[in-house]
Short mmCIF file of C-alpha atoms in Angstrom, two decimals:
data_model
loop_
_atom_site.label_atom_id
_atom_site.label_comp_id
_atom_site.label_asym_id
_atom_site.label_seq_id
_atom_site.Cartn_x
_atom_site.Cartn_y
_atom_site.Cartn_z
CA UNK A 25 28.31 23.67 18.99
CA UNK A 26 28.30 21.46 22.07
CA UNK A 27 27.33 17.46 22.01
CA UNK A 28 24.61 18.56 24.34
CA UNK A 29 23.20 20.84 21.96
CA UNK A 30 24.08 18.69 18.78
CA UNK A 31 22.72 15.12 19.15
CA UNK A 32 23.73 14.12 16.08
CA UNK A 33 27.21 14.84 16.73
CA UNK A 34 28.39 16.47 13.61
CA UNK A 35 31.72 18.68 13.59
CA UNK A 36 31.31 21.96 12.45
CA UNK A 37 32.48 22.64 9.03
CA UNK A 38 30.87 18.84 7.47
CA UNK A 39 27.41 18.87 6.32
CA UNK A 40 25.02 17.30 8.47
CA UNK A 41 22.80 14.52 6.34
CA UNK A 42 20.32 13.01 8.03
CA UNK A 43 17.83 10.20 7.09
CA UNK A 44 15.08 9.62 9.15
CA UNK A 45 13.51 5.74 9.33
CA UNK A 46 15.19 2.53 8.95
CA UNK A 47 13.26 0.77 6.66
CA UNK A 48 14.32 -1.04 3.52
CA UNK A 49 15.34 2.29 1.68
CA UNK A 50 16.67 4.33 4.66
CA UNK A 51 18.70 1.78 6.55
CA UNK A 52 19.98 0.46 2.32
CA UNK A 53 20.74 3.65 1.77
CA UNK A 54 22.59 4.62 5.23
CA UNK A 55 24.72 1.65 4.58
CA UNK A 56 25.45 2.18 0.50
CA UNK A 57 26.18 6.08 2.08
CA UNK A 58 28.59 5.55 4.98
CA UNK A 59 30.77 3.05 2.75
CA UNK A 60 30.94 5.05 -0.60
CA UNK A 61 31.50 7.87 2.13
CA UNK A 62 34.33 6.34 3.93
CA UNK A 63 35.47 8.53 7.09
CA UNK A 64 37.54 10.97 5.54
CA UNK A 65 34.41 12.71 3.51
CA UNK A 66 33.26 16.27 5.01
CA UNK A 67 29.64 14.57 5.25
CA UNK A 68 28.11 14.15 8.83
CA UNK A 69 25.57 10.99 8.07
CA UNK A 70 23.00 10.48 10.92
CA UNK A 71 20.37 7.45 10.72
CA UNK A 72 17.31 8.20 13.11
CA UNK A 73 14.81 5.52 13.50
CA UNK A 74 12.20 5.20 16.84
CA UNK A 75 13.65 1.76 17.57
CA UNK A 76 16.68 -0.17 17.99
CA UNK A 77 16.49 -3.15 15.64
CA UNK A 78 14.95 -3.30 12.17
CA UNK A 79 12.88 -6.23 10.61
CA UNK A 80 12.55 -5.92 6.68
CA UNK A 81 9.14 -4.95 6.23
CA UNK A 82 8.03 -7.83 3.76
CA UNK A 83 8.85 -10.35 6.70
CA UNK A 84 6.41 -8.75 8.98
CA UNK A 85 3.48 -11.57 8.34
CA UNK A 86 6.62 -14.32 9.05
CA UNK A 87 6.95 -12.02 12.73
CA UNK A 88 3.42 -12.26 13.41
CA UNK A 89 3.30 -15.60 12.74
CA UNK A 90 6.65 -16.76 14.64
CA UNK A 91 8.11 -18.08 11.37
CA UNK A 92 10.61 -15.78 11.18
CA UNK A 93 13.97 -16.87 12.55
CA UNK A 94 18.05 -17.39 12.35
CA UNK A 95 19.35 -15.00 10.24
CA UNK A 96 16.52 -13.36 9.08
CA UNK A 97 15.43 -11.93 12.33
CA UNK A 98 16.47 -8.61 13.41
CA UNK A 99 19.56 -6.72 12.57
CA UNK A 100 20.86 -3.91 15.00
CA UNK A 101 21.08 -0.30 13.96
CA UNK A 102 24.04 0.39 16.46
CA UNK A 103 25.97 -2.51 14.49
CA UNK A 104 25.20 -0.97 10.90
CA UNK A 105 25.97 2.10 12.16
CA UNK A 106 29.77 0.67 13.49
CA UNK A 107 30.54 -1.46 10.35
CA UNK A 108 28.98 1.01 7.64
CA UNK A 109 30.35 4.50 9.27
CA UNK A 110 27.32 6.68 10.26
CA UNK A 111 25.94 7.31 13.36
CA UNK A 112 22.74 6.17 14.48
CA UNK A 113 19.97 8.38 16.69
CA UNK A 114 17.08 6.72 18.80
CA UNK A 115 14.28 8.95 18.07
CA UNK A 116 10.49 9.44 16.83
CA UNK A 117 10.27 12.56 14.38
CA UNK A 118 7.42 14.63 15.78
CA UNK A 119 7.96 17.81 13.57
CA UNK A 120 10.37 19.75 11.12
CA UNK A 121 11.64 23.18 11.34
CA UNK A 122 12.45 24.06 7.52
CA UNK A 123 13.95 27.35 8.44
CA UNK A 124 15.94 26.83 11.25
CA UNK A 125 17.18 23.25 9.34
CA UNK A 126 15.77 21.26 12.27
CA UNK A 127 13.84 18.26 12.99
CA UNK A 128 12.67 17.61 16.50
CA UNK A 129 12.50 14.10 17.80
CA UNK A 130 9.68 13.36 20.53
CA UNK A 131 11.25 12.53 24.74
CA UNK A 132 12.45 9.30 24.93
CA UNK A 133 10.69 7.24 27.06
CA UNK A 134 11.27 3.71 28.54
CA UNK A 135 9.20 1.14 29.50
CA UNK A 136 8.52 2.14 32.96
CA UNK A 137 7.46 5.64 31.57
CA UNK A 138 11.03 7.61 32.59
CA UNK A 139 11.85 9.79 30.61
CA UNK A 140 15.41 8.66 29.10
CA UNK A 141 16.14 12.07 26.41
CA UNK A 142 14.01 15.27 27.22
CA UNK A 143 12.48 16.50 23.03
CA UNK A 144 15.09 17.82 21.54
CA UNK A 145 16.51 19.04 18.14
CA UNK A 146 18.81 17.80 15.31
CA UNK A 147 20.47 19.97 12.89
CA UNK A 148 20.45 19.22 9.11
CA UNK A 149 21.64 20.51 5.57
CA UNK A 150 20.07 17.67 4.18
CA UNK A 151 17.43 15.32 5.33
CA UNK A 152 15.97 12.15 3.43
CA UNK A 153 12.34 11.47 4.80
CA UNK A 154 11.91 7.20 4.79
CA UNK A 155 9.12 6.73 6.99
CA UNK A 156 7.39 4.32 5.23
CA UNK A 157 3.62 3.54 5.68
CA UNK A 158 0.93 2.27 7.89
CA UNK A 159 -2.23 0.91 7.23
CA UNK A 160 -5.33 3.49 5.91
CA UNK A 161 -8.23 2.00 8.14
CA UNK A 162 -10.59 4.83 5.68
CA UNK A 163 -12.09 5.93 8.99
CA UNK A 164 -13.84 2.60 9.37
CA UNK A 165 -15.47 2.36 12.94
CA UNK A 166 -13.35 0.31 15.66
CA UNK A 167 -10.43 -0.37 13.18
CA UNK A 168 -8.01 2.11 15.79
CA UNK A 169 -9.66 0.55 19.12
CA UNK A 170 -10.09 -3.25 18.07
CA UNK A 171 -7.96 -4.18 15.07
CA UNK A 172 -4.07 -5.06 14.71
CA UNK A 173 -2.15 -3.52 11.95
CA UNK A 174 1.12 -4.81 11.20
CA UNK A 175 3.10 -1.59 10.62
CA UNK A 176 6.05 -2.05 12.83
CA UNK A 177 7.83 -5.43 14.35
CA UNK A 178 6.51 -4.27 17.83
CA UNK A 179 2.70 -4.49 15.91
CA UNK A 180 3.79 -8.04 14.60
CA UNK A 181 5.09 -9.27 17.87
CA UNK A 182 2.01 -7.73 20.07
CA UNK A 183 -0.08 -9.65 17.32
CA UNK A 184 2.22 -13.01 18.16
CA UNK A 185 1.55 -13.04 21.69
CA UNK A 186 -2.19 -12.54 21.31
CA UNK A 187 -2.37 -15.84 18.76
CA UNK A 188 -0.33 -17.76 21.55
CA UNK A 189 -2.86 -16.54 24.26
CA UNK A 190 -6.00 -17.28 22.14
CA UNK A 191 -4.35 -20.87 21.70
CA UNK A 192 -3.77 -21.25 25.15
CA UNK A 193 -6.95 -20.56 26.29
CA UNK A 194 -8.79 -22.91 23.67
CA UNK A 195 -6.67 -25.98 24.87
CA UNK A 196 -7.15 -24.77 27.84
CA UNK A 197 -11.19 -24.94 27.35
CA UNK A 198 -10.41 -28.68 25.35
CA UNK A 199 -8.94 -29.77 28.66
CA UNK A 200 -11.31 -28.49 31.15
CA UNK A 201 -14.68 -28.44 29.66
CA UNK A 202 -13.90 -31.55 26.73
CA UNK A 203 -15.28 -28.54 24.20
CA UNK A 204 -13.01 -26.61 22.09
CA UNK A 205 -14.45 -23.20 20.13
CA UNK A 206 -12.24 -22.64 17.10
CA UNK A 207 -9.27 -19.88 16.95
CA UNK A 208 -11.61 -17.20 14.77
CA UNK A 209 -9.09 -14.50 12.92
CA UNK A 210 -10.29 -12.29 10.58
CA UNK A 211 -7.83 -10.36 7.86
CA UNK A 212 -9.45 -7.84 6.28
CA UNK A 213 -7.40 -6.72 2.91
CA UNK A 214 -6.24 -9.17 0.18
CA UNK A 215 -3.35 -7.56 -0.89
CA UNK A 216 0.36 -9.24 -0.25
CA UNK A 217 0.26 -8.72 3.59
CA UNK A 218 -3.43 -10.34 4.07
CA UNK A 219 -2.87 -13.29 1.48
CA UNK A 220 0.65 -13.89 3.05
CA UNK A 221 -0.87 -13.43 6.80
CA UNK A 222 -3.30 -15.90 5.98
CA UNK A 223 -0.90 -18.68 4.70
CA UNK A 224 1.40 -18.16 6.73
CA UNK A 225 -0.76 -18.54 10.35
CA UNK A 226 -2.48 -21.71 8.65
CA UNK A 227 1.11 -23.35 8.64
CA UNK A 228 1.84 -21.76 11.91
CA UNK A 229 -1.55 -22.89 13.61
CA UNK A 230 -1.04 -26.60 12.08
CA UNK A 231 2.60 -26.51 13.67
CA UNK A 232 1.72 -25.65 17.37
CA UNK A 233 -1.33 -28.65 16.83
CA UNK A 234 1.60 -31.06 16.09
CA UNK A 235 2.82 -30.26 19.67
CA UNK A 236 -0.70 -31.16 21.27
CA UNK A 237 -0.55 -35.42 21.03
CA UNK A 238 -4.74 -35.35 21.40
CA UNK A 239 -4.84 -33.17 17.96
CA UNK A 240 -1.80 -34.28 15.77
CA UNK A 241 -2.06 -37.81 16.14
CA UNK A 242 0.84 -39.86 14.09
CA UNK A 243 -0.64 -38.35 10.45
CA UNK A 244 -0.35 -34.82 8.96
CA UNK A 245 -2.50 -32.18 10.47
CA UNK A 246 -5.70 -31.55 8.21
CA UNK A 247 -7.49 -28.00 8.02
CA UNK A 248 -10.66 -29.70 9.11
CA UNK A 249 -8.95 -30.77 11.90
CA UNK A 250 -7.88 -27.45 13.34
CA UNK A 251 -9.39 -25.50 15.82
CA UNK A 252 -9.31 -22.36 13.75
CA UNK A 253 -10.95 -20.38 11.43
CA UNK A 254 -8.92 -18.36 9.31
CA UNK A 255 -11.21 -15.46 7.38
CA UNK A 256 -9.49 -13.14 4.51
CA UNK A 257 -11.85 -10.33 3.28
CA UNK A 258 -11.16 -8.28 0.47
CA UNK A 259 -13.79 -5.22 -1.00
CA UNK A 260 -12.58 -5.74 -4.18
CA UNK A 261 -13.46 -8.15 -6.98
CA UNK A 262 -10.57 -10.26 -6.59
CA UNK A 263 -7.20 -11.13 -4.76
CA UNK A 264 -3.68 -9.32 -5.29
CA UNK A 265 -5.63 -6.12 -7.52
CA UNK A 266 -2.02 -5.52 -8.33
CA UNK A 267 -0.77 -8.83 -10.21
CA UNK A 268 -2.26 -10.42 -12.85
CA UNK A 269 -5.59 -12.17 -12.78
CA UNK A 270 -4.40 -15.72 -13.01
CA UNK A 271 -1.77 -15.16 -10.27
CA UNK A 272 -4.41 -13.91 -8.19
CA UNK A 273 -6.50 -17.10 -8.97
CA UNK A 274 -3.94 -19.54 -7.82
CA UNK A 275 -3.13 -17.52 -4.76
CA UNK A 276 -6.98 -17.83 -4.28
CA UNK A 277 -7.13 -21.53 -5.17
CA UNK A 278 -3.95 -22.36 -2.85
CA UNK A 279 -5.36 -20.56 0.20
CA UNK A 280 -8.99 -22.31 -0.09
CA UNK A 281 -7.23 -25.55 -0.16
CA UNK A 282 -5.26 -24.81 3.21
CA UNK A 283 -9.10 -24.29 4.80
CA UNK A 284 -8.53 -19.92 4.37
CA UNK A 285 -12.38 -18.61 3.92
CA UNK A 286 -11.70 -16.26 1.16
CA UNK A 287 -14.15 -13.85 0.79
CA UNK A 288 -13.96 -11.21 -2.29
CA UNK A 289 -16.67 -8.31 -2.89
CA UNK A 290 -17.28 -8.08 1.01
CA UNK A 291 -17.24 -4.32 2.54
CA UNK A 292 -16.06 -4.38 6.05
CA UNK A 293 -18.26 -1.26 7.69
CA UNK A 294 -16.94 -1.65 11.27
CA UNK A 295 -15.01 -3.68 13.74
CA UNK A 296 -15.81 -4.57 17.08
CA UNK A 297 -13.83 -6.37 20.09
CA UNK A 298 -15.59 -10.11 18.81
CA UNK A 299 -16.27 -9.62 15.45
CA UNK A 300 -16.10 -7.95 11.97
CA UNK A 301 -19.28 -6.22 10.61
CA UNK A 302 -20.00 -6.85 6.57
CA UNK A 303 -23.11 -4.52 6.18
CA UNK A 304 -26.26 -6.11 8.24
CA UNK A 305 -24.23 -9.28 9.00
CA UNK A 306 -21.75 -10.16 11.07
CA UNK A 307 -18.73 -12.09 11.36
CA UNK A 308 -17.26 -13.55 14.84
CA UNK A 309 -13.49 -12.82 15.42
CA UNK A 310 -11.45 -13.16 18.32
CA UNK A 311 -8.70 -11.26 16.42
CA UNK A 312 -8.81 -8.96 13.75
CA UNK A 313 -5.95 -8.04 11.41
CA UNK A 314 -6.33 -4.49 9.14
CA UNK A 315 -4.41 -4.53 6.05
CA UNK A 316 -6.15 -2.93 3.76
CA UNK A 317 -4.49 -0.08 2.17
CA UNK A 318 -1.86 1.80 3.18
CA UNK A 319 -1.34 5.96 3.57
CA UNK A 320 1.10 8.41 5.01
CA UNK A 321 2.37 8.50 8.24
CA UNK A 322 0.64 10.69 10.36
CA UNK A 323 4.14 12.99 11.20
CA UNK A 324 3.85 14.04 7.75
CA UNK A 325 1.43 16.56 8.46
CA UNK A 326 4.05 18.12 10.63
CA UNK A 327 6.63 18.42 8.24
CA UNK A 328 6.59 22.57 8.03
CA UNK A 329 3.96 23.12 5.16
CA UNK A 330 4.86 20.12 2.77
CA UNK A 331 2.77 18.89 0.21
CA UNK A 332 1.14 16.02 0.56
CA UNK A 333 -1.48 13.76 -1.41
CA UNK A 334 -4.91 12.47 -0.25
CA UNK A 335 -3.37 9.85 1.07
CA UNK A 336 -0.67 11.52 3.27
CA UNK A 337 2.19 10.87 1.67
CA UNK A 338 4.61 13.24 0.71
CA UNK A 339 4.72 14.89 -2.94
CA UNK A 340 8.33 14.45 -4.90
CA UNK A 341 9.61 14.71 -8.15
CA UNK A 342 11.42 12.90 -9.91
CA UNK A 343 15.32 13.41 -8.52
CA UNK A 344 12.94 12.80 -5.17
CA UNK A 345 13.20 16.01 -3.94
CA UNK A 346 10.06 18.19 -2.36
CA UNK A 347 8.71 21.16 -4.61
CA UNK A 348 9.12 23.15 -1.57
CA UNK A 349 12.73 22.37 -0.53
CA UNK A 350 15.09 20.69 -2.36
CA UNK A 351 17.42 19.70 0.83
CA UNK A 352 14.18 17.81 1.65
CA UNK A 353 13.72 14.42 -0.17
CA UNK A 354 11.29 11.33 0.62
CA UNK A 355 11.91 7.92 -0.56
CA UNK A 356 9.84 4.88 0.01
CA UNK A 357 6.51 4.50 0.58
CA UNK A 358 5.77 7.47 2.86
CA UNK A 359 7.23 9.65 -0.97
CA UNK A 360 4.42 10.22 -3.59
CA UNK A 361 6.89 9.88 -6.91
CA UNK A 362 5.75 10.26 -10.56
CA UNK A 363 8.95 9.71 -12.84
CA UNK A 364 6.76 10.70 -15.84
CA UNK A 365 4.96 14.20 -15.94
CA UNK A 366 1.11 12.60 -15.62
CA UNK A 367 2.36 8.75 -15.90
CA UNK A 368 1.55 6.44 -13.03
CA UNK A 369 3.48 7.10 -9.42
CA UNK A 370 6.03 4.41 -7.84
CA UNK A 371 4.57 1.93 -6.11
CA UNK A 372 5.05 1.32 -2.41
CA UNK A 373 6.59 -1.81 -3.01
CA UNK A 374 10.01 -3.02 -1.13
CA UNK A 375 12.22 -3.11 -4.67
CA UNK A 376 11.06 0.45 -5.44
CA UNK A 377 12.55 1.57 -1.78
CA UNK A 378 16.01 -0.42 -2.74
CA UNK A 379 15.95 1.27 -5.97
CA UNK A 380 15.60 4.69 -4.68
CA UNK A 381 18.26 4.05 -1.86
CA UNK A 382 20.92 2.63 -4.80
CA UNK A 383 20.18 5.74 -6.82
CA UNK A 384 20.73 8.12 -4.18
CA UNK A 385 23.72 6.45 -2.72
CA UNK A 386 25.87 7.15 -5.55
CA UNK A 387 23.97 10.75 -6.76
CA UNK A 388 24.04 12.54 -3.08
CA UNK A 389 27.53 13.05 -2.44
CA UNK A 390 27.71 15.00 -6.24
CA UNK A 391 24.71 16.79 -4.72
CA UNK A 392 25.86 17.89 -1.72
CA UNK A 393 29.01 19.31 -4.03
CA UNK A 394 26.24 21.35 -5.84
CA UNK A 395 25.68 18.86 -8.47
CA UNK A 396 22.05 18.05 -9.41
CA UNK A 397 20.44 15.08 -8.87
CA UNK A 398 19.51 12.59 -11.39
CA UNK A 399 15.93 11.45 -11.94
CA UNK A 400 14.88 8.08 -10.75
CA UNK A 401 13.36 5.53 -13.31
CA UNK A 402 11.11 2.95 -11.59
CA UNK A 403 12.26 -0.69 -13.16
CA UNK A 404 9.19 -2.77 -12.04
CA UNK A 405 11.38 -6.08 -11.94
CA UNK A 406 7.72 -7.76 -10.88
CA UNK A 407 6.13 -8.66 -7.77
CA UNK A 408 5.93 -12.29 -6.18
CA UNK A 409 3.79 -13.17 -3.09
CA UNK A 410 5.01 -15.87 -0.22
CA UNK A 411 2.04 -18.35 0.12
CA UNK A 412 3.83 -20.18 3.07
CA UNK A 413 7.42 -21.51 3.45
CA UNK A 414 7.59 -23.74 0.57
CA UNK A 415 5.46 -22.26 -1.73
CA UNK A 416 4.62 -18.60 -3.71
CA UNK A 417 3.44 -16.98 -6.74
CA UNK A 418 3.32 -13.98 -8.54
CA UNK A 419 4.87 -12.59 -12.43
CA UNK A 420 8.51 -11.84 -13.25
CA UNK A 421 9.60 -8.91 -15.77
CA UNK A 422 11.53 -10.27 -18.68
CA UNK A 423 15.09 -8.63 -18.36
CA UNK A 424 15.36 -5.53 -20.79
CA UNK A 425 11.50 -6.22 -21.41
CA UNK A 426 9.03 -3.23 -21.61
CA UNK A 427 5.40 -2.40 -20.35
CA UNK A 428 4.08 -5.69 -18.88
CA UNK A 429 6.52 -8.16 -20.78
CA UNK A 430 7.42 -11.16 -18.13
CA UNK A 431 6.00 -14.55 -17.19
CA UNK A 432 4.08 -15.94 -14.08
CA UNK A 433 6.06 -17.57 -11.76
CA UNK A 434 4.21 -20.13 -8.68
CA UNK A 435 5.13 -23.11 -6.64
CA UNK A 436 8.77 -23.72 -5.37
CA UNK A 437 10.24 -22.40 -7.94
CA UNK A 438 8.27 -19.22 -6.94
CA UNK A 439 9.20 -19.46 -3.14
CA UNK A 440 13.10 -19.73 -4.02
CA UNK A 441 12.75 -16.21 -6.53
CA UNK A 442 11.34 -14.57 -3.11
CA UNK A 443 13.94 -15.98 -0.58
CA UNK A 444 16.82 -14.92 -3.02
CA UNK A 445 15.11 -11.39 -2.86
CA UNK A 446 15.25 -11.43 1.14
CA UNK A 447 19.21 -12.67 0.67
CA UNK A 448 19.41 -9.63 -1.49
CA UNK A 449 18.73 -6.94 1.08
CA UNK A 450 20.72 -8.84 3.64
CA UNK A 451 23.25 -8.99 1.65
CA UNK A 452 23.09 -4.86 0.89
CA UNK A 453 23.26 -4.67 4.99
CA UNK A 454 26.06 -7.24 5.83
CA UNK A 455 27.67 -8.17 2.44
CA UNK A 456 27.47 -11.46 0.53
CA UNK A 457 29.71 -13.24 2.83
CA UNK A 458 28.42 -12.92 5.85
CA UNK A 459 24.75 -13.20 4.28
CA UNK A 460 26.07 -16.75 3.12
CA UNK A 461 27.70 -17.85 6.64
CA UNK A 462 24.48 -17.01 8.67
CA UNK A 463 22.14 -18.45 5.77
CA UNK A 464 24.28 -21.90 6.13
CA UNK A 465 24.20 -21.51 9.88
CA UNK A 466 20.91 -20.60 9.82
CA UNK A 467 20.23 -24.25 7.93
CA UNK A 468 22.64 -26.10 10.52
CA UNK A 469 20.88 -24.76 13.49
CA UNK A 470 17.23 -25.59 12.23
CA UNK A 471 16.65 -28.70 13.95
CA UNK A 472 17.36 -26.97 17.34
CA UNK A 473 14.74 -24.48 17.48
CA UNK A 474 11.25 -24.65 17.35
CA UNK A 475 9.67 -24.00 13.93
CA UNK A 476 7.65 -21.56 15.37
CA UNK A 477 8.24 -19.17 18.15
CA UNK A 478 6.63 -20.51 21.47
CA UNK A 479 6.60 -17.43 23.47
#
């Protein structure tokens, strides 16, 4: 077989394993691979992802908000591949051939619409699906056409240079006319990505006012002293439906206080290019952000006759393999996983995705020998939510604990728990230390940079 005609450039003779998507279990679990691996093996491993650089998913609200910077930033695929020993494909899965053991990857197209790879197809013996998720807008009028969803870094940085245009244009209004109308953004989903949107662009918005003398003054900036109106709207009863109810009240009680209108029990029923729609009333926003829910990527659907769940995402067991093939598996939150015949499925959370990656790591290379695959046991190790750079909150498993055994965890003590967990999958990628070298350069450098991205 020819390089032309084999993109993934396997050798004939090594089995060809493939994961498709770079997320937080696919790019973990390339890495964990092409080490335990090492190049002597008779494996082939091939990363695809549709873009060059990967941003861990939790940080996408720090992206969109132009927090997010130094060593935390974006981490190149082609360098993973080099240090970790697999080879990485540029590509967008558009469909799978099950028979044939093929999965065809869209043209490749630049920015000036030439067409850089014709579609073509890459061979497989075994392929681990870790497309993650994007946002369910429930078929909610104007979500697609109006709203931003925050599924990719591209989303995050699209949403980025829309707040910075907004700005501009209201100080440009202040300057001109002497009247300012407020920055109106509306998040519609209080789950971790709206509550840490929300706090997040309130510390981001009250950073680029300390660079206009006429609104910072010499004193901190206040939220009634902002030209922005920062709107979180969630259907349900309360915040964070996942954590406990008192978390969920001090996340509540910490966002008020920045000057976030929280609104809980609100039904968004459409979205238009100025404003949100809640039933007969209506709510003015120059930007909208859609996180509420999350379901399958649409490719699923072209996945050759795989099962899938209401929500699009695709049905595995528990060694994470698909009823219909068992050289296809799906990890992450694109794989609908139930450990327990009838218990409760994994869920789509970022430590589940790590788990899944560690666990197949060290099982796939017995598999691929014709050894079956272990079954994956979710440890729920808790959940904590950023609210801002300095604070968080959220509930901690007690170690060796059972069932909902742990303790809540807020303030800085909080925020320190979730930076050590962002250090963790850095330190999975580059090793612990080059994670410490760029985290103390990242410190040294500070003062340098803007604390918030300016373009």
């Amino acid at each position: 077989m020819t390089e032309a005609s084999n993109p993934s450039g396997a050798q004939a003779g090594r089995h060809r394993l493939v994961i498709v998507g770079g997320g937080a279990g696919g790019l973990e679990l390339a890495a964990r691979l092409g080490r335990r691996l090492g190049p002597d093996a008779p494996i082939d491993l091939t990363l695809i992802d549709a873009a060059l650089t990967h941003v861990w998913k939790p940080q996408l609200h720090e992206l969109a908000a132009g927090t997010l910077g130094g060593p935390d930033q974006e981490t190149d695929y082609l360098q993973q591949a080099q240090r970790h020993g697999f080879r990485f494909h540029l590509g967008r899965l558009e469909m799978m051939d099950r028979t044939a053991r093929q999965l065809w990857l869209a043209p490749l197209v630049d920015d000036d619409g030439h067409t850089v790879a014709p579609r073509r197809a890459v061979p497989y013996d075994t392929v681990v699906l870790a497309l993650g998720s994007v946002v369910n807008d429930f078929g909610t009028p104007g979500v697609r056409e109006h709203a931003v969803a925050l599924d990719t870094a591209d989303d995050a940085r699209r949403f980025h240079r829309r707040l910075l245009s907004l700005w501009a244009r209201n100080e440009l209004q202040a300057s001109s006319a002497g009247a300012r109308t407020p920055v109106r953004i509306a998040i519609v989903g209080g789950g971790a990505t709206g509550v840490e949107l929300a706090a997040e662009l309130m510390e981001t918005l009250s950073t680029l006012a300390g660079f206009v003398p006429h609104l910072g003054g010499s004193g901190p900036i206040t939220a009634e002293g902002l030209p922005v109106r920062i709107h979180l709207l969630e259907a349900g009863p309360r915040l964070l439906a996942a954590l406990p109810e008192a978390v969920a009240a001090q996340a509540q009680a910490d966002l008020q206080r920045r000057g976030i209108d929280v609104r809980t029990g609100v039904k968004v029923t459409g979205v238009t290019a100025g404003s949100v729609q809640l039933g007969e009333d209506s709510l003015p926003a120059d930007l909208t952000v859609w996180a509420a829910g999350i379901r399958g990527p649409e490719v699923l659907t072209q996945l050759d006759g795989l099962a899938l769940t209401r929500s699009g995402q695709l049905v595995v067991g528990p060694t994470m393999q698909t009823p219909q093939d068992p050289r296809v598996l799906a990890i992450g939150d694109c794989a609908w996983c139930t450990p327990q015949p009838g218990g409760p499925a994994v869920p789509p959370r970022a430590q589940a995705a790590h788990q899944q990656a560690d666990l197949l790591a060290r099982a796939l290379p017995g598999f691929i020998r014709g050894e079956p695959l272990p079954a994956f046991r979710y440890d729920d190790k808790g959940s904590l939510v950023s609210i801002g750079r300095r604070h968080a909150v959220g509930r901690v498993a007690t170690p060796g604990g059972a069932g909902s055994s742990g303790f809540n965890l807020d303030g800085l003590l909080a925020r320190w728990a979730y930076w050590g967990l962002q250090r963790q999958h850095m330190a999975t990628l580059h090793g612990l230390p080059r994670t410490v070298l760029a985290t103390v350069g990242g410190w040294l450098t500070a003062r340098t940079v803007p604390p918030v991205k300016l373009h």
